[in-house]
C-alpha positions as a printed NumPy array, in Angstrom:
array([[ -5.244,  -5.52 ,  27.614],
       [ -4.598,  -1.645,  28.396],
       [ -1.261,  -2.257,  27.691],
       [ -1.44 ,  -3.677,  24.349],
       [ -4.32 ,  -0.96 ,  23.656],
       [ -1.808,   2.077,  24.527],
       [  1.203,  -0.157,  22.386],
       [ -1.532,   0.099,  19.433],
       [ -1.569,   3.5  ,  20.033],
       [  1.886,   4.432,  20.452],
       [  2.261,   2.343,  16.826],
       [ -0.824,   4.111,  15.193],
       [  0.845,   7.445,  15.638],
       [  4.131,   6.201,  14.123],
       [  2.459,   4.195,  11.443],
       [  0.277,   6.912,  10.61 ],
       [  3.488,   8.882,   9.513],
       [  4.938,   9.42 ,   5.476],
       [  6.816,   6.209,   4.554],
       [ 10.075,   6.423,   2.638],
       [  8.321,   5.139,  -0.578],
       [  6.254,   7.834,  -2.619],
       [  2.823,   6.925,  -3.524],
       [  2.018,   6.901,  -7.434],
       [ -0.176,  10.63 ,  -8.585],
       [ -3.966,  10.622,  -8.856],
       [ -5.133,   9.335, -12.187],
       [ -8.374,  11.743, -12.719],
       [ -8.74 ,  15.027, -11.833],
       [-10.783,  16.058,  -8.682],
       [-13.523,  17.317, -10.474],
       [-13.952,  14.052, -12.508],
       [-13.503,  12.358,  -9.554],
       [-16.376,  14.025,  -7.468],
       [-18.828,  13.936, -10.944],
       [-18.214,  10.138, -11.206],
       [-18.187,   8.866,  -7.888],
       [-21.755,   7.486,  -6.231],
       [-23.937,   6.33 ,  -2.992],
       [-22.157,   2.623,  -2.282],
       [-18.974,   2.954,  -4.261],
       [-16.014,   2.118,  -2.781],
       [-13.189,   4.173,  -3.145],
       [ -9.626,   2.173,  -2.819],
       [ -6.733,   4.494,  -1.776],
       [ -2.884,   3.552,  -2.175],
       [ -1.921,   5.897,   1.047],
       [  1.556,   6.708,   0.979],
       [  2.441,   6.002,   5.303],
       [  4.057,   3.329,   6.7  ],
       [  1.301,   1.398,   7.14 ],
       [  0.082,   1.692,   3.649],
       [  3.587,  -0.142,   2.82 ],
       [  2.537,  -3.244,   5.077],
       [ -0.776,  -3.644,   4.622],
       [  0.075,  -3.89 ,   0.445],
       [  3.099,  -5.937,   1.096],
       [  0.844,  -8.358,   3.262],
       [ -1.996,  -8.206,   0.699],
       [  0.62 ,  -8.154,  -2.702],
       [ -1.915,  -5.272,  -4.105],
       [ -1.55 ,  -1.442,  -4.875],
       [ -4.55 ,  -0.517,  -1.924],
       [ -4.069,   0.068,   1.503],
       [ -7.399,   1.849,   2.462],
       [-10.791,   1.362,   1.724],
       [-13.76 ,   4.302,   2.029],
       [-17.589,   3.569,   1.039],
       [-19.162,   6.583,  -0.607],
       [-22.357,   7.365,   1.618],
       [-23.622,  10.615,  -0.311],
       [-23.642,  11.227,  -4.046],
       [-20.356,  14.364,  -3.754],
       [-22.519,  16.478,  -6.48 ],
       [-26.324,  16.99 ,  -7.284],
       [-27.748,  16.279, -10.793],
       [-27.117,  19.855, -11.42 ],
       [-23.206,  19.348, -10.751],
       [-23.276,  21.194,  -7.646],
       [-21.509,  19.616,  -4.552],
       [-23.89 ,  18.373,  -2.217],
       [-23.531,  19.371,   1.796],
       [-22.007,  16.915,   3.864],
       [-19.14 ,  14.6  ,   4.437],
       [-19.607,  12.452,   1.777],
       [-17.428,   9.348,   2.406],
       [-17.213,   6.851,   5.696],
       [-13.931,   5.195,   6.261],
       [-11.991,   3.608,   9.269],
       [ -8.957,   5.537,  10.501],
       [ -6.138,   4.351,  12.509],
       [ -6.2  ,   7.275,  15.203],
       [-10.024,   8.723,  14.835],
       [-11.949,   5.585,  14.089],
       [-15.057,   5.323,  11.658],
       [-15.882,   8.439,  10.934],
       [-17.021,  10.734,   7.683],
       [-14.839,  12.169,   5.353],
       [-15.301,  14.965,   2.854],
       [-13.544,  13.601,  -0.659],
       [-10.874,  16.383,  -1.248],
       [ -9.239,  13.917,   1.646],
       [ -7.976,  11.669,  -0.992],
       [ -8.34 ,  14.24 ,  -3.997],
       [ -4.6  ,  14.324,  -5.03 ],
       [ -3.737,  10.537,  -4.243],
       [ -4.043,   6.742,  -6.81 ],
       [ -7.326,   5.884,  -6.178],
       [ -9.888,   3.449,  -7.465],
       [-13.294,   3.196,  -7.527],
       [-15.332,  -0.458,  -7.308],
       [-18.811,   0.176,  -7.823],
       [-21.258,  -2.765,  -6.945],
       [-23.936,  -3.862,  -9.443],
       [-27.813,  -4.565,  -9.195],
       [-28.434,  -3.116,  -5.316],
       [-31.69 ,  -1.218,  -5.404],
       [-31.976,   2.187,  -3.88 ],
       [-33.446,   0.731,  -0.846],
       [-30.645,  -1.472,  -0.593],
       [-28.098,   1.085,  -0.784],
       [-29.156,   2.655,   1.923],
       [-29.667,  -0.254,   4.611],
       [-26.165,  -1.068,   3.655],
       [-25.009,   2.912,   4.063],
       [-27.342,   2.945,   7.415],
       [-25.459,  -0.292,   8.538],
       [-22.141,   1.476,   8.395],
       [-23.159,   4.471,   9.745],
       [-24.56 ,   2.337,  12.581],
       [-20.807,   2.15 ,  13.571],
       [-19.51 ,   6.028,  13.686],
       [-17.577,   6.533,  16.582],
       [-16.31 ,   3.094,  16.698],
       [-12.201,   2.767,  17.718],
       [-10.   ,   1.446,  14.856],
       [ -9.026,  -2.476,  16.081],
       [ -5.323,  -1.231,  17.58 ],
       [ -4.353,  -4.748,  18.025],
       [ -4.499,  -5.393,  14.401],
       [ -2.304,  -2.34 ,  14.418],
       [  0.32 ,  -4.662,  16.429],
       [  0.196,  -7.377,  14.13 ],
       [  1.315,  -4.864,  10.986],
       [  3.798,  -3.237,  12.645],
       [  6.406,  -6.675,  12.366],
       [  6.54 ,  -5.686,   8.881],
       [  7.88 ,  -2.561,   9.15 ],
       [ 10.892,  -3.358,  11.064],
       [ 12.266,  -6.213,   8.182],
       [ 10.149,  -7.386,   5.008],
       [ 10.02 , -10.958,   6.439],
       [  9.344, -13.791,   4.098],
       [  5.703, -14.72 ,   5.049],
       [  4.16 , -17.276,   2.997],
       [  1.399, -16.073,   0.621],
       [ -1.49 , -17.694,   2.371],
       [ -0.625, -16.853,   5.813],
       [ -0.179, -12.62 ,   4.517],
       [ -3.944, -12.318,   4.451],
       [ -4.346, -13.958,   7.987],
       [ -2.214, -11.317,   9.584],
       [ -4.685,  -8.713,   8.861],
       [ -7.305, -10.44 ,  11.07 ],
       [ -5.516, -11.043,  14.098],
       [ -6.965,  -8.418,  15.833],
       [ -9.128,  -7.929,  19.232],
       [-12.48 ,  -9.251,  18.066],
       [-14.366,  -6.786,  19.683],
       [-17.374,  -5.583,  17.552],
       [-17.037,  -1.75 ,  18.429],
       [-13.338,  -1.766,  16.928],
       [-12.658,  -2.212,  13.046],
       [-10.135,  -2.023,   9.906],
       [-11.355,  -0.213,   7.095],
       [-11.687,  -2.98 ,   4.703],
       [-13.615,  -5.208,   7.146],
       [-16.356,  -2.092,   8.196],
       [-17.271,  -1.834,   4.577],
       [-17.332,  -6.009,   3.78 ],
       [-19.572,  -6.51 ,   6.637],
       [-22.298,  -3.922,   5.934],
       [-22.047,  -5.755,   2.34 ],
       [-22.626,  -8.868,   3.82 ],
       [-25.376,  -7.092,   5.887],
       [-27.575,  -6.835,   2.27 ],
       [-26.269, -10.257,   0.878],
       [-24.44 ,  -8.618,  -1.417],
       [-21.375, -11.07 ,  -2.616],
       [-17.604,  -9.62 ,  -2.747],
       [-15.657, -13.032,  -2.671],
       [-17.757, -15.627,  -1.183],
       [-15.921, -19.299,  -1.16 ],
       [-18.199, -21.53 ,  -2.919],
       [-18.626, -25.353,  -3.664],
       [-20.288, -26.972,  -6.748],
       [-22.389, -29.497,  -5.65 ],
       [-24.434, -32.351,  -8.218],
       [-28.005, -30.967,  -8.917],
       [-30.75 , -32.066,  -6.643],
       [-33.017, -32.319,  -9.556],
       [-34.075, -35.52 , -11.091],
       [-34.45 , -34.182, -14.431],
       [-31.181, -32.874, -15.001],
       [-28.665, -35.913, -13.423],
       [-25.869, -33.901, -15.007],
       [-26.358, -30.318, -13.878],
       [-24.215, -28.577, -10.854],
       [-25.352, -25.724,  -8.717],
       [-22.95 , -23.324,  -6.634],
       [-23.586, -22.634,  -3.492],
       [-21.759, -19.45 ,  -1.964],
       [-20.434, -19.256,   1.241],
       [-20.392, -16.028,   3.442],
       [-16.461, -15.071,   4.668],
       [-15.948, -13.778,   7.59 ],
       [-15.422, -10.147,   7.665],
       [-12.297,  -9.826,   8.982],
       [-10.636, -12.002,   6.458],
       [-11.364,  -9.316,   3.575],
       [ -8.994,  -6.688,   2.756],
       [ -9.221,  -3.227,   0.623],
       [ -7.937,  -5.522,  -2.402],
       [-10.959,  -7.709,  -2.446],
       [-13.009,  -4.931,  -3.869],
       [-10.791,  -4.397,  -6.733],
       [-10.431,  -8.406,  -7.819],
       [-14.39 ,  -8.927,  -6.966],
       [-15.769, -10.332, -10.033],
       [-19.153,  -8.63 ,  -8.537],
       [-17.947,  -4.786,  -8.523],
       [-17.287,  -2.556, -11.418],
       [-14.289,  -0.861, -11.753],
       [-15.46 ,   2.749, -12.62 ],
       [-12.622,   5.355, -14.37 ],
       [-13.151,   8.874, -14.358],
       [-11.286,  10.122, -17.068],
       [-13.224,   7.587, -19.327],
       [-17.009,   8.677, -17.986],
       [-15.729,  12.231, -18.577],
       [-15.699,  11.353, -22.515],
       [-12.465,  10.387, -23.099],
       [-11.146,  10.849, -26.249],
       [ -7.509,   9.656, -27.688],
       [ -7.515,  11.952, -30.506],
       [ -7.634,  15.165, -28.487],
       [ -4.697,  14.727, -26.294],
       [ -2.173,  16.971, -27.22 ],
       [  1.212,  15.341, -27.687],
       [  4.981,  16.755, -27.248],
       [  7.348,  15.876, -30.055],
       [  9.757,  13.705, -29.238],
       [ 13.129,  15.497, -29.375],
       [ 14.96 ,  15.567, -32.869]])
């Protein structure tokens, strides 16, 4: 087991380096950014390293990271509020807080889940928190690293699979799978599997409930946020008062 822990972290620190592929620009400014973002968003990064390239050729999406938002960045005066304001699961320093000009100047999205109360939000925040200090699952980091050397041809429903083949161990994590289970921790649905059933009442012999299933943690990746049909997708630019007919065009040459 030491061995394949000091592998991981041999990998991690080559992972963890640039990749040949550059990552697309930020889409809002930092300052719209910071104004828009909230307690329990989560805030999808594309990264731009190595292992950003195979966890979003495994998953077939534009993420690769996932952060949850566990202080408001400003005040309601617009002022930036004291603190590291997002919690996340890195490959070489494990959960720990983040401030937000981390991921300031890189594509990122923001999922915002619907209908929590307060007190919710912050037994889900408190159960993430719970897990600071926490190592990053370097076994998982094993796994990835296949896909570096050649782009094999993995079947589509094996890819997701490959991201949970780590140790197990409840004081190690991947990003995605910190932030799922401290959703799961308030019953709060991201992609539950789900059967419809024939309704148990007499009185309706032709209704159909759903029942949702829980999914294990580990199966969810930084994706899952984005195609939930239960989180918003929140833009920046467009809760900034966007505008199409103040942009400022160049004329197209004559």
């Amino acid at each position: 087991m030491r061995g394949l822990d000091w592998l991981g972290t041999r990998l991690a620190r080559h992972l963890t380096a640039p990749g040949k592929l550059p990552a697309h620009r930020a889409t809002s400014s930092p300052e719209k950014l910071a104004a828009t973002l909230r307690r329990g968003d989560v805030l999808l990064v594309e990264g731009s390293s190595r292992i950003s390239s195979a966890i979003r050729y495994l998953t077939q999406s534009t993420w690769s990271h996932a952060a949850l938002c566990v202080r408001t960045p400003l005040d309601s005066r617009g002022r930036p509020v004291r603190g590291d304001c997002l919690l996340e699961a890195d490959v070489t320093a494990g959960v720990r807080r983040v401030p937000l000009n981390h991921y300031w100047h890189q594509h990122t999205r923001i999922c915002r889940p619907v209908g929590l109360t307060e007190e919710e939000i912050s037994a889900l925040i408190a159960h993430a928190e719970a897990r600071l200090g926490h190592q990053y699952d370097l076994r998982n980091i094993v796994d990835l690293a296949r896909y570096l050397i050649r782009t094999p041809p993995v079947p589509s429903r094996y890819r997701r699979r490959m991201l949970a083949l780590g140790s197990g161990d409840p004081t190690r994590a991947i990003c995605s799978s910190l932030i799922a289970e401290a959703f799961q921790a308030v019953r709060y649905p991201i992609l539950p599997d789900s059967d419809v059933l024939p309704s148990s009442d007499p009185a309706c012999l032709h209704c159909y409930q759903e029942l949702l299933h829980i999914r294990h943690h580990s199966l969810f990746a930084p994706c899952d946020f984005d195609i939930s049909p239960y989180f918003d997708i929140i833009k920046p630019t467009l809760c900034a008062g966007f505008d199409p007919h103040r942009l400022q065009w160049s004329e197209p040459p004559a």
